[in-house]
């Protein structure tokens, strides 16, 4: 992976930069390219040692970097001029004069040197000491060359830096997905098979709850409070299941916990959702009693959430996304959260089951969920694996949650008992499977309905509804949409405990509060 990235970097960044530099280099070289020049050639040394004392003509080789010129080196120690050397002269020194004139103010070691450009321009030489710059044209020409080169170099460096930055950004973008997988509903990518987005900056503040799968933390994501459910490595399946559910089309609903994202970390897996400081309905009922109106609000919103989960929506035409029916399979007061306005939202979809039309429901193990909330057919291990059978199991549990709410409601005007879980009074805090089977299946035991609850018309109606939810005969149970219909009518009953009507089909309107 690393070497592939390096190759990409070399191909896309370094190579173009090099080519660019070469082009720039060659273009600046073109500025100083010269025509071949012919010069007189002579060497006093050769004359003395080899007897070659003739002045010859040589064609100077043209070099793209250095201009070709002629030169003369002579000495003048005794008043007479002795030519030491003549020939071609290739150097970057500006040598733009047509005659070979040494302008040096002083001789160095009794030697003079001049260079010139042009055909045999070194046949003559002169020493004319000058304090000023030889020609007015030479300097600007040299400067033009230098500036072009400098601009070229600066441009080249700029382009190389730009290419390196682009390359680095490209490589970083390639690397990100391999670090983690994440999905966001704030920044949705719902149908991607590999939903990879940036990890959010979340500070974990406080542990709020421990569940079957991992721990729920209160977290801070910028200005937003969030809940982070952390699944250990071994519960990856639940994490996957939970996000699969949240990602389903049209799942979003005011009474379904709002999903923010899922992240894969080094050691664990996260599901990020909205945070609700009231916590779960179970926690709330432990520390609060509720009024009749509060009960109505919680019950109706909870039923709306369950109805939405169970409902199959759309999918009739192409492009109309289908929301399949979903069974929760662990419905209980701990998995119902209370928002600030005391409306409910359903959470924890780690055991949920999706029912795609025309597809088998897939799951082979029916006895899942929390023992205390298991319907008789689940405890018996006698469920038939159909969609409706699973939905009815949720409705049974919903009946128990309605009982928990009524048990903490003060509408009847009498004393309200301490909070207990369903069957806690009868079977204690940790009933075994056998105890549950014996009592719920064999004896058809259900949580006790207190007579004083029946003194309040509304509460009494809710008690009727819960009984229809936990019917032993699964097929006789209400559907979640019927539960919703029923509880949405319940707030018509007066707040006072007066039992006005015994027929709960015709609730009495109370003009003292709005519906
Ligand atoms: N407990 C479990 N999930 C929670 C959430 N989203 N907000 C507050 N408490 C929770």
Short mmCIF file of C-alpha atoms and ligand atoms in Angstrom, two decimals:
data_model
loop_
_atom_site.label_atom_id
_atom_site.label_comp_id
_atom_site.label_asym_id
_atom_site.label_seq_id
_atom_site.Cartn_x
_atom_site.Cartn_y
_atom_site.Cartn_z
CA UNK A 1 0.00 0.00 0.00
CA UNK A 2 2.80 2.34 1.02
CA UNK A 3 4.92 1.62 -2.07
CA UNK A 4 1.88 2.04 -4.29
CA UNK A 5 1.31 5.44 -2.76
CA UNK A 6 4.98 6.34 -3.26
CA UNK A 7 4.70 5.34 -6.91
CA UNK A 8 1.60 7.44 -7.34
CA UNK A 9 3.48 10.31 -5.70
CA UNK A 10 6.48 9.85 -8.04
CA UNK A 11 4.33 9.62 -11.15
CA UNK A 12 1.95 12.43 -10.36
CA UNK A 13 4.17 14.84 -8.47
CA UNK A 14 7.92 14.40 -8.83
CA UNK A 15 8.05 13.51 -12.51
CA UNK A 16 5.98 16.45 -13.76
CA UNK A 17 7.96 18.76 -11.51
CA UNK A 18 11.25 17.46 -12.92
CA UNK A 19 10.06 17.79 -16.51
CA UNK A 20 8.89 21.28 -15.75
CA UNK A 21 12.22 22.20 -14.26
CA UNK A 22 14.03 20.79 -17.30
CA UNK A 23 11.81 22.76 -19.63
CA UNK A 24 12.38 25.90 -17.67
CA UNK A 25 16.10 25.17 -17.58
CA UNK A 26 16.31 24.56 -21.29
CA UNK A 27 14.28 27.63 -22.07
CA UNK A 28 16.60 29.80 -20.00
CA UNK A 29 19.54 28.05 -21.69
CA UNK A 30 18.15 29.11 -25.04
CA UNK A 31 18.66 32.71 -24.02
CA UNK A 32 22.48 32.31 -23.87
CA UNK A 33 22.97 29.92 -26.78
CA UNK A 34 25.63 31.23 -29.20
CA UNK A 35 26.68 30.63 -32.79
CA UNK A 36 30.04 28.81 -33.35
CA UNK A 37 32.91 31.28 -33.43
CA UNK A 38 36.33 31.15 -35.07
CA UNK A 39 39.28 32.48 -33.04
CA UNK A 40 43.01 32.79 -33.41
CA UNK A 41 44.84 30.16 -31.40
CA UNK A 42 48.37 30.33 -29.98
CA UNK A 43 50.29 29.03 -26.98
CA UNK A 44 53.67 30.37 -25.89
CA UNK A 45 54.14 27.24 -23.85
CA UNK A 46 53.63 25.04 -26.94
CA UNK A 47 55.91 27.28 -28.93
CA UNK A 48 58.68 26.84 -26.37
CA UNK A 49 58.22 23.12 -25.73
CA UNK A 50 56.93 21.75 -29.04
CA UNK A 51 58.09 24.35 -31.47
CA UNK A 52 54.50 25.11 -32.54
CA UNK A 53 54.80 28.83 -32.79
CA UNK A 54 52.30 29.54 -35.61
CA UNK A 55 49.06 31.32 -34.98
CA UNK A 56 46.29 29.02 -36.18
CA UNK A 57 42.51 29.39 -36.57
CA UNK A 58 40.18 27.28 -34.45
CA UNK A 59 36.44 26.80 -34.56
CA UNK A 60 35.13 27.09 -31.03
CA UNK A 61 32.64 24.52 -29.92
CA UNK A 62 29.29 25.93 -29.05
CA UNK A 63 28.08 25.08 -25.57
CA UNK A 64 24.39 25.66 -24.69
CA UNK A 65 25.31 26.88 -21.19
CA UNK A 66 28.32 29.04 -22.04
CA UNK A 67 28.80 31.48 -24.87
CA UNK A 68 31.82 30.96 -27.15
CA UNK A 69 34.22 33.84 -27.36
CA UNK A 70 37.87 34.50 -28.19
CA UNK A 71 40.51 35.60 -25.77
CA UNK A 72 44.07 36.84 -25.52
CA UNK A 73 46.35 36.55 -22.50
CA UNK A 74 49.50 38.61 -22.69
CA UNK A 75 52.26 39.90 -20.43
CA UNK A 76 53.71 43.35 -20.37
CA UNK A 77 56.51 43.22 -17.83
CA UNK A 78 59.41 44.71 -19.77
CA UNK A 79 57.45 47.31 -21.71
CA UNK A 80 57.05 44.98 -24.65
CA UNK A 81 53.97 42.74 -25.12
CA UNK A 82 54.44 38.98 -25.06
CA UNK A 83 51.40 36.92 -26.05
CA UNK A 84 51.06 34.04 -23.68
CA UNK A 85 47.94 32.46 -25.07
CA UNK A 86 45.11 32.97 -27.58
CA UNK A 87 42.12 30.86 -28.35
CA UNK A 88 38.50 30.04 -27.66
CA UNK A 89 36.99 31.10 -24.43
CA UNK A 90 33.85 29.58 -23.05
CA UNK A 91 32.67 31.04 -19.83
CA UNK A 92 29.63 32.65 -18.25
CA UNK A 93 31.55 35.87 -17.98
CA UNK A 94 29.86 38.60 -19.98
CA UNK A 95 32.06 39.15 -22.98
CA UNK A 96 30.03 41.23 -25.27
CA UNK A 97 32.67 43.43 -26.90
CA UNK A 98 33.60 42.94 -30.52
CA UNK A 99 37.24 43.99 -29.92
CA UNK A 100 39.56 42.28 -27.45
CA UNK A 101 40.17 45.07 -24.91
CA UNK A 102 41.31 44.60 -21.32
CA UNK A 103 39.58 47.28 -19.23
CA UNK A 104 41.29 46.34 -15.96
CA UNK A 105 42.57 49.35 -14.07
CA UNK A 106 45.56 47.35 -12.84
CA UNK A 107 47.52 44.44 -14.25
CA UNK A 108 47.57 41.26 -12.20
CA UNK A 109 51.03 39.59 -12.12
CA UNK A 110 51.96 41.70 -15.16
CA UNK A 111 49.33 39.88 -17.11
CA UNK A 112 46.51 41.24 -19.22
CA UNK A 113 43.48 39.41 -20.36
CA UNK A 114 40.75 40.29 -22.80
CA UNK A 115 37.88 38.47 -24.41
CA UNK A 116 35.60 39.34 -27.30
CA UNK A 117 32.88 37.91 -29.45
CA UNK A 118 32.95 37.57 -33.19
CA UNK A 119 35.00 36.06 -35.98
CA UNK A 120 38.76 36.18 -35.16
CA UNK A 121 38.10 39.12 -32.86
CA UNK A 122 41.25 38.19 -30.86
CA UNK A 123 43.63 38.96 -33.73
CA UNK A 124 44.18 42.35 -31.99
CA UNK A 125 44.26 43.17 -28.30
CA UNK A 126 44.45 46.37 -26.25
CA UNK A 127 44.68 47.46 -22.64
CA UNK A 128 42.51 50.50 -21.96
CA UNK A 129 42.09 50.82 -18.17
CA UNK A 130 38.59 52.07 -17.43
CA UNK A 131 36.87 52.71 -14.13
CA UNK A 132 33.38 52.65 -15.65
CA UNK A 133 31.43 49.65 -16.88
CA UNK A 134 32.68 48.74 -20.35
CA UNK A 135 29.44 49.23 -22.32
CA UNK A 136 26.04 50.46 -21.40
CA UNK A 137 24.33 47.64 -23.24
CA UNK A 138 26.12 44.77 -21.57
CA UNK A 139 24.80 45.24 -18.07
CA UNK A 140 21.06 45.30 -18.83
CA UNK A 141 21.50 42.28 -21.09
CA UNK A 142 23.20 40.33 -18.31
CA UNK A 143 20.51 41.47 -15.87
CA UNK A 144 17.78 40.37 -18.29
CA UNK A 145 19.31 36.93 -18.38
CA UNK A 146 19.64 36.73 -14.60
CA UNK A 147 16.08 37.93 -13.98
CA UNK A 148 14.66 35.42 -16.43
CA UNK A 149 16.57 32.67 -14.70
CA UNK A 150 15.46 33.85 -11.25
CA UNK A 151 11.81 34.11 -12.33
CA UNK A 152 12.08 30.65 -13.86
CA UNK A 153 13.57 29.17 -10.70
CA UNK A 154 11.03 30.87 -8.42
CA UNK A 155 8.20 29.69 -10.66
CA UNK A 156 9.57 26.18 -10.76
CA UNK A 157 9.95 26.04 -6.97
CA UNK A 158 6.42 27.40 -6.55
CA UNK A 159 4.99 24.80 -8.91
CA UNK A 160 6.95 22.00 -7.23
CA UNK A 161 5.62 23.06 -3.81
CA UNK A 162 2.10 23.23 -5.20
CA UNK A 163 2.43 19.75 -6.71
CA UNK A 164 3.82 18.39 -3.45
CA UNK A 165 0.88 19.87 -1.53
CA UNK A 166 -1.62 18.42 -4.05
CA UNK A 167 0.17 15.07 -3.82
CA UNK A 168 0.11 15.10 -0.03
CA UNK A 169 -3.62 15.95 0.04
CA UNK A 170 -4.26 13.15 -2.46
CA UNK A 171 -2.34 10.62 -0.36
CA UNK A 172 -4.07 11.69 2.87
CA UNK A 173 -7.47 11.34 1.20
CA UNK A 174 -6.55 7.84 0.09
CA UNK A 175 -5.44 6.89 3.59
CA UNK A 176 -8.47 8.05 5.64
CA UNK A 177 -10.91 5.22 4.89
CA UNK A 178 -8.46 2.56 6.00
CA UNK A 179 -8.26 4.10 9.48
CA UNK A 180 -11.94 3.67 10.29
CA UNK A 181 -15.41 3.17 9.00
CA UNK A 182 -18.04 5.58 9.97
CA UNK A 183 -21.46 6.61 8.93
CA UNK A 184 -23.41 9.66 9.67
CA UNK A 185 -27.01 10.61 9.44
CA UNK A 186 -25.99 14.25 9.90
CA UNK A 187 -23.86 13.83 6.79
CA UNK A 188 -25.78 10.94 5.23
CA UNK A 189 -24.35 8.28 2.98
CA UNK A 190 -27.11 5.80 3.67
CA UNK A 191 -26.75 3.29 0.89
CA UNK A 192 -23.01 3.06 0.72
CA UNK A 193 -21.73 -0.45 1.27
CA UNK A 194 -18.63 0.95 2.91
CA UNK A 195 -19.74 4.11 4.61
CA UNK A 196 -16.51 5.89 5.43
CA UNK A 197 -16.48 9.33 6.88
CA UNK A 198 -14.35 11.28 9.25
CA UNK A 199 -14.42 10.36 12.90
CA UNK A 200 -16.18 12.95 14.93
CA UNK A 201 -14.45 14.79 17.73
CA UNK A 202 -16.35 13.49 20.75
CA UNK A 203 -15.42 13.83 24.41
CA UNK A 204 -16.83 11.07 26.60
CA UNK A 205 -18.16 12.75 29.72
CA UNK A 206 -19.87 10.19 31.91
CA UNK A 207 -20.97 6.58 31.79
CA UNK A 208 -24.78 6.50 31.82
CA UNK A 209 -25.82 2.89 31.45
CA UNK A 210 -24.55 -0.60 30.97
CA UNK A 211 -26.49 -2.96 28.77
CA UNK A 212 -26.28 -6.39 27.29
CA UNK A 213 -24.04 -4.94 24.59
CA UNK A 214 -21.56 -2.47 25.96
CA UNK A 215 -21.90 0.81 27.72
CA UNK A 216 -23.73 4.05 27.01
CA UNK A 217 -21.81 7.28 27.62
CA UNK A 218 -22.87 10.86 27.66
CA UNK A 219 -20.61 12.62 25.18
CA UNK A 220 -19.93 16.09 23.88
CA UNK A 221 -19.62 16.63 20.14
CA UNK A 222 -18.76 20.29 19.64
CA UNK A 223 -21.77 22.12 21.14
CA UNK A 224 -24.02 19.09 20.89
CA UNK A 225 -24.62 16.58 23.66
CA UNK A 226 -24.62 13.05 22.28
CA UNK A 227 -24.96 9.53 23.59
CA UNK A 228 -22.23 7.08 22.63
CA UNK A 229 -22.96 3.40 22.85
CA UNK A 230 -19.67 1.53 22.94
CA UNK A 231 -19.71 -2.09 21.83
CA UNK A 232 -16.73 -4.29 22.70
CA UNK A 233 -15.01 -6.14 19.82
CA UNK A 234 -16.98 -9.33 20.40
CA UNK A 235 -20.31 -7.51 19.99
CA UNK A 236 -19.53 -6.27 16.50
CA UNK A 237 -22.61 -8.07 15.20
CA UNK A 238 -24.93 -6.06 17.44
CA UNK A 239 -23.18 -2.85 16.43
CA UNK A 240 -23.62 -3.81 12.79
CA UNK A 241 -27.24 -4.77 13.31
CA UNK A 242 -28.02 -1.57 15.15
CA UNK A 243 -26.56 0.63 12.43
CA UNK A 244 -28.23 -1.47 9.73
CA UNK A 245 -31.55 -0.66 11.37
CA UNK A 246 -30.80 3.04 11.78
CA UNK A 247 -29.72 3.23 8.13
CA UNK A 248 -32.98 1.80 6.82
CA UNK A 249 -34.90 4.21 4.64
CA UNK A 250 -37.59 6.24 6.42
CA UNK A 251 -36.68 4.95 9.85
CA UNK A 252 -36.18 8.48 11.16
CA UNK A 253 -39.13 9.37 13.38
CA UNK A 254 -39.67 11.64 16.41
CA UNK A 255 -40.29 8.58 18.54
CA UNK A 256 -37.26 6.59 17.39
CA UNK A 257 -33.95 7.58 18.95
CA UNK A 258 -32.13 9.91 16.57
CA UNK A 259 -29.10 8.31 14.98
CA UNK A 260 -26.00 10.44 14.45
CA UNK A 261 -23.35 7.99 13.33
CA UNK A 262 -21.44 4.76 13.69
CA UNK A 263 -17.68 4.53 14.10
CA UNK A 264 -15.17 1.73 14.10
CA UNK A 265 -12.40 2.34 16.61
CA UNK A 266 -9.20 0.42 17.33
CA UNK A 267 -10.61 -1.49 20.29
CA UNK A 268 -14.38 -1.09 20.03
CA UNK A 269 -17.33 0.09 17.97
CA UNK A 270 -19.46 3.16 18.56
CA UNK A 271 -23.04 4.12 17.83
CA UNK A 272 -23.64 7.83 18.30
CA UNK A 273 -27.17 9.05 18.93
CA UNK A 274 -29.03 11.98 20.42
CA UNK A 275 -28.60 12.31 24.17
CA UNK A 276 -31.63 12.55 26.44
CA UNK A 277 -30.82 13.69 29.95
CA UNK A 278 -34.00 12.13 31.40
CA UNK A 279 -32.55 8.75 30.53
CA UNK A 280 -34.75 5.72 30.18
CA UNK A 281 -38.40 5.45 31.15
CA UNK A 282 -37.34 2.84 33.70
CA UNK A 283 -34.86 5.26 35.32
CA UNK A 284 -37.42 8.05 35.25
CA UNK A 285 -40.16 5.99 36.92
CA UNK A 286 -37.73 4.90 39.64
CA UNK A 287 -37.28 8.50 40.70
CA UNK A 288 -40.53 10.17 39.63
CA UNK A 289 -44.24 9.58 39.85
CA UNK A 290 -46.17 10.79 36.82
CA UNK A 291 -49.41 12.69 36.35
CA UNK A 292 -52.23 11.50 34.18
CA UNK A 293 -51.29 13.91 31.40
CA UNK A 294 -47.66 12.85 31.56
CA UNK A 295 -48.71 9.22 31.34
CA UNK A 296 -50.84 9.99 28.28
CA UNK A 297 -47.99 11.79 26.60
CA UNK A 298 -45.43 9.08 27.28
CA UNK A 299 -47.78 6.24 26.37
CA UNK A 300 -48.95 7.83 23.13
CA UNK A 301 -45.48 8.75 21.91
CA UNK A 302 -44.09 5.34 22.85
CA UNK A 303 -46.93 3.62 20.96
CA UNK A 304 -46.32 5.90 17.97
CA UNK A 305 -42.66 4.87 17.97
CA UNK A 306 -43.52 1.17 18.14
CA UNK A 307 -46.14 1.54 15.43
CA UNK A 308 -43.62 3.26 13.17
CA UNK A 309 -41.09 0.51 13.78
CA UNK A 310 -43.63 -2.21 12.96
CA UNK A 311 -45.06 -0.45 9.95
CA UNK A 312 -44.11 -1.24 6.38
CA UNK A 313 -44.08 2.04 4.47
CA UNK A 314 -43.79 2.76 0.74
CA UNK A 315 -41.90 0.65 -1.77
CA UNK A 316 -44.94 0.52 -4.05
CA UNK A 317 -43.22 2.10 -7.01
CA UNK A 318 -39.67 2.23 -8.30
CA UNK A 319 -37.68 4.87 -6.48
CA UNK A 320 -40.13 4.89 -3.59
CA UNK A 321 -37.94 3.58 -0.77
CA UNK A 322 -39.45 0.84 1.32
CA UNK A 323 -39.31 0.97 5.05
CA UNK A 324 -39.67 -2.67 6.02
CA UNK A 325 -41.48 -3.87 9.12
CA UNK A 326 -39.08 -4.19 12.05
CA UNK A 327 -39.55 -6.18 15.24
CA UNK A 328 -37.61 -4.79 18.19
CA UNK A 329 -37.35 -8.06 20.14
CA UNK A 330 -36.10 -6.41 23.32
CA UNK A 331 -38.86 -3.95 24.06
CA UNK A 332 -38.78 -2.80 27.70
CA UNK A 333 -38.84 0.38 29.77
CA UNK A 334 -35.01 0.52 29.77
CA UNK A 335 -35.10 0.79 25.97
CA UNK A 336 -37.61 3.65 25.94
CA UNK A 337 -35.92 7.02 26.45
CA UNK A 338 -37.60 10.20 27.61
CA UNK A 339 -36.88 13.46 25.83
CA UNK A 340 -36.94 16.81 27.61
CA UNK A 341 -40.64 17.32 26.79
CA UNK A 342 -41.40 13.85 28.21
CA UNK A 343 -42.20 12.33 24.84
CA UNK A 344 -40.68 8.91 24.36
CA UNK A 345 -38.32 7.50 21.79
CA UNK A 346 -37.39 3.88 21.26
CA UNK A 347 -33.75 2.85 21.42
CA UNK A 348 -31.49 -0.21 21.21
CA UNK A 349 -31.94 -2.11 18.00
CA UNK A 350 -29.18 -4.65 18.55
CA UNK A 351 -31.65 -7.56 18.46
CA UNK A 352 -34.09 -6.10 15.97
CA UNK A 353 -35.32 -8.06 12.97
CA UNK A 354 -36.10 -6.68 9.54
CA UNK A 355 -38.89 -8.18 7.47
CA UNK A 356 -38.30 -7.52 3.78
CA UNK A 357 -41.41 -8.45 1.80
CA UNK A 358 -41.04 -11.80 0.07
CA UNK A 359 -37.88 -12.69 1.98
CA UNK A 360 -37.64 -15.26 4.75
CA UNK A 361 -37.10 -13.68 8.16
CA UNK A 362 -33.72 -15.34 8.49
CA UNK A 363 -33.29 -15.66 12.22
CA UNK A 364 -33.27 -19.17 13.63
CA UNK A 365 -33.12 -18.42 17.32
CA UNK A 366 -36.43 -17.12 18.63
CA UNK A 367 -35.73 -17.00 22.35
CA UNK A 368 -34.00 -13.64 22.58
CA UNK A 369 -34.71 -10.52 24.60
CA UNK A 370 -35.01 -9.90 28.33
CA UNK A 371 -36.50 -12.84 30.21
CA UNK A 372 -38.83 -10.71 32.33
CA UNK A 373 -40.44 -9.22 29.21
CA UNK A 374 -40.68 -12.45 27.23
CA UNK A 375 -44.11 -13.35 25.90
CA UNK A 376 -45.43 -16.82 26.85
CA UNK A 377 -44.78 -18.21 23.36
CA UNK A 378 -41.14 -17.07 23.57
CA UNK A 379 -40.69 -18.61 27.03
CA UNK A 380 -42.26 -21.77 25.70
CA UNK A 381 -40.01 -21.79 22.65
CA UNK A 382 -43.13 -22.09 20.55
CA UNK A 383 -43.11 -19.04 18.31
CA UNK A 384 -43.91 -19.38 14.67
CA UNK A 385 -41.31 -17.54 12.65
CA UNK A 386 -43.54 -15.07 10.89
CA UNK A 387 -43.44 -11.32 10.84
CA UNK A 388 -46.71 -10.92 12.74
CA UNK A 389 -45.63 -13.40 15.41
CA UNK A 390 -42.54 -11.27 16.13
CA UNK A 391 -44.55 -8.04 16.15
CA UNK A 392 -47.02 -9.53 18.66
CA UNK A 393 -44.12 -10.41 20.97
CA UNK A 394 -43.21 -6.69 21.03
CA UNK A 395 -46.84 -5.79 21.83
CA UNK A 396 -46.85 -8.19 24.80
CA UNK A 397 -43.80 -6.37 26.22
CA UNK A 398 -45.45 -3.01 25.49
CA UNK A 399 -48.35 -4.10 27.74
CA UNK A 400 -45.88 -4.64 30.59
CA UNK A 401 -44.36 -1.18 30.04
CA UNK A 402 -47.85 0.39 30.16
CA UNK A 403 -48.30 -1.38 33.50
CA UNK A 404 -45.03 0.14 34.79
CA UNK A 405 -46.29 3.61 33.88
CA UNK A 406 -49.70 3.15 35.47
CA UNK A 407 -48.04 1.76 38.61
CA UNK A 408 -46.27 5.11 39.04
CA UNK A 409 -49.14 7.38 38.05
CA UNK A 410 -50.76 9.52 40.75
CA UNK A 411 -54.02 10.12 38.84
CA UNK A 412 -56.13 7.96 41.21
CA UNK A 413 -55.32 10.30 44.11
CA UNK A 414 -54.11 7.52 46.39
CA UNK A 415 -50.59 6.66 47.40
CA UNK A 416 -48.23 5.52 44.70
CA UNK A 417 -46.06 2.50 45.42
CA UNK A 418 -42.32 2.41 44.86
CA UNK A 419 -41.28 1.50 41.36
CA UNK A 420 -40.99 -2.21 40.64
CA UNK A 421 -40.19 -4.03 37.44
CA UNK A 422 -42.96 -6.22 36.01
CA UNK A 423 -43.15 -9.48 38.03
CA UNK A 424 -40.59 -8.14 40.52
CA UNK A 425 -43.08 -8.31 43.40
CA UNK A 426 -44.02 -11.86 42.43
CA UNK A 427 -40.73 -13.32 41.20
CA UNK A 428 -38.04 -11.10 42.64
CA UNK A 429 -35.22 -9.20 40.94
CA UNK A 430 -33.72 -12.09 38.95
CA UNK A 431 -36.34 -14.58 37.88
CA UNK A 432 -35.02 -17.72 36.23
CA UNK A 433 -36.30 -18.97 32.91
CA UNK A 434 -38.05 -21.81 34.68
CA UNK A 435 -39.80 -19.38 37.07
CA UNK A 436 -40.92 -17.27 34.18
CA UNK A 437 -42.16 -20.30 32.25
CA UNK A 438 -44.01 -21.69 35.25
CA UNK A 439 -45.72 -18.40 36.09
CA UNK A 440 -46.22 -16.68 32.74
CA UNK A 441 -46.84 -19.75 30.57
CA UNK A 442 -48.39 -22.30 32.90
CA UNK A 443 -50.17 -20.09 35.47
CA UNK A 444 -50.74 -17.25 32.98
CA UNK A 445 -49.58 -14.82 35.64
CA UNK A 446 -49.51 -11.11 34.71
CA UNK A 447 -48.49 -8.07 36.75
CA UNK A 448 -51.14 -7.17 39.30
CA UNK A 449 -53.62 -4.43 38.46
CA UNK A 450 -54.39 -2.44 41.61
CA UNK A 451 -58.11 -1.77 42.24
CA UNK A 452 -57.50 1.88 42.95
CA UNK A 453 -56.21 2.29 39.39
CA UNK A 454 -59.67 1.34 38.25
CA UNK A 455 -61.14 4.31 40.11
CA UNK A 456 -59.74 6.60 37.45
CA UNK A 457 -61.52 6.26 34.13
CA UNK A 458 -58.43 6.94 32.06
CA UNK A 459 -56.19 4.67 34.09
CA UNK A 460 -58.83 2.00 33.92
CA UNK A 461 -58.89 2.34 30.13
CA UNK A 462 -55.13 1.99 30.02
CA UNK A 463 -55.41 -1.13 32.17
CA UNK A 464 -57.82 -2.56 29.61
CA UNK A 465 -55.38 -1.73 26.84
CA UNK A 466 -52.44 -3.36 28.63
CA UNK A 467 -54.50 -6.50 29.21
CA UNK A 468 -55.24 -6.64 25.51
CA UNK A 469 -51.54 -6.28 24.84
CA UNK A 470 -50.45 -9.17 27.05
CA UNK A 471 -53.18 -11.60 26.07
CA UNK A 472 -51.96 -15.16 26.30
CA UNK A 473 -53.29 -15.75 22.84
CA UNK A 474 -50.83 -13.84 20.68
CA UNK A 475 -53.34 -13.49 17.86
CA UNK A 476 -55.84 -11.85 20.21
CA UNK A 477 -53.37 -9.08 21.10
CA UNK A 478 -53.79 -5.56 19.79
CA UNK A 479 -51.55 -4.49 16.96
CA UNK A 480 -49.18 -1.61 17.74
CA UNK A 481 -51.30 0.70 15.57
CA UNK A 482 -54.37 -0.21 17.66
CA UNK A 483 -52.41 0.45 20.85
CA UNK A 484 -51.50 3.84 19.45
CA UNK A 485 -55.13 4.57 18.51
CA UNK A 486 -56.28 3.60 21.99
CA UNK A 487 -53.73 5.54 23.98
CA UNK A 488 -54.11 8.60 21.79
CA UNK A 489 -57.78 8.67 22.88
CA UNK A 490 -56.93 8.27 26.55
CA UNK A 491 -56.01 11.87 27.17
CA UNK A 492 -59.69 12.72 26.72
CA UNK A 493 -60.29 11.33 30.15
CA UNK A 494 -60.31 13.80 33.01
CA UNK A 495 -57.32 14.23 35.26
CA UNK A 496 -59.48 13.68 38.36
CA UNK A 497 -59.96 10.17 39.73
CA UNK A 498 -63.77 10.26 39.33
CA UNK A 499 -64.92 7.12 37.61
CA UNK A 500 -67.50 8.65 35.31
CA UNK A 501 -67.91 5.91 32.77
CA UNK A 502 -67.30 2.22 33.06
CA UNK A 503 -67.63 1.75 29.32
CA UNK A 504 -64.19 2.74 28.12
CA UNK A 505 -65.24 2.73 24.48
CA UNK A 506 -66.88 6.11 24.95
CA UNK A 507 -64.44 8.26 26.82
CA UNK A 508 -65.81 11.31 28.58
CA UNK A 509 -64.47 14.65 27.49
CA UNK A 510 -63.32 16.99 30.15
CA UNK A 511 -63.65 20.66 29.24
CA UNK A 512 -61.03 21.66 31.80
CA UNK A 513 -58.09 20.79 29.54
CA UNK A 514 -57.36 20.63 25.89
CA UNK A 515 -56.83 17.47 23.91
N1 LIG B 1 -29.21 5.73 27.93
C1 LIG B 1 -29.18 4.97 26.85
N2 LIG B 1 -29.23 5.70 25.76
C2 LIG B 1 -29.31 6.98 26.14
C3 LIG B 1 -29.40 8.21 25.45
N3 LIG B 1 -29.43 8.25 24.14
N4 LIG B 1 -29.49 9.33 26.16
C4 LIG B 1 -29.48 9.25 27.48
N5 LIG B 1 -29.37 8.15 28.17
C5 LIG B 1 -29.29 7.01 27.52
#
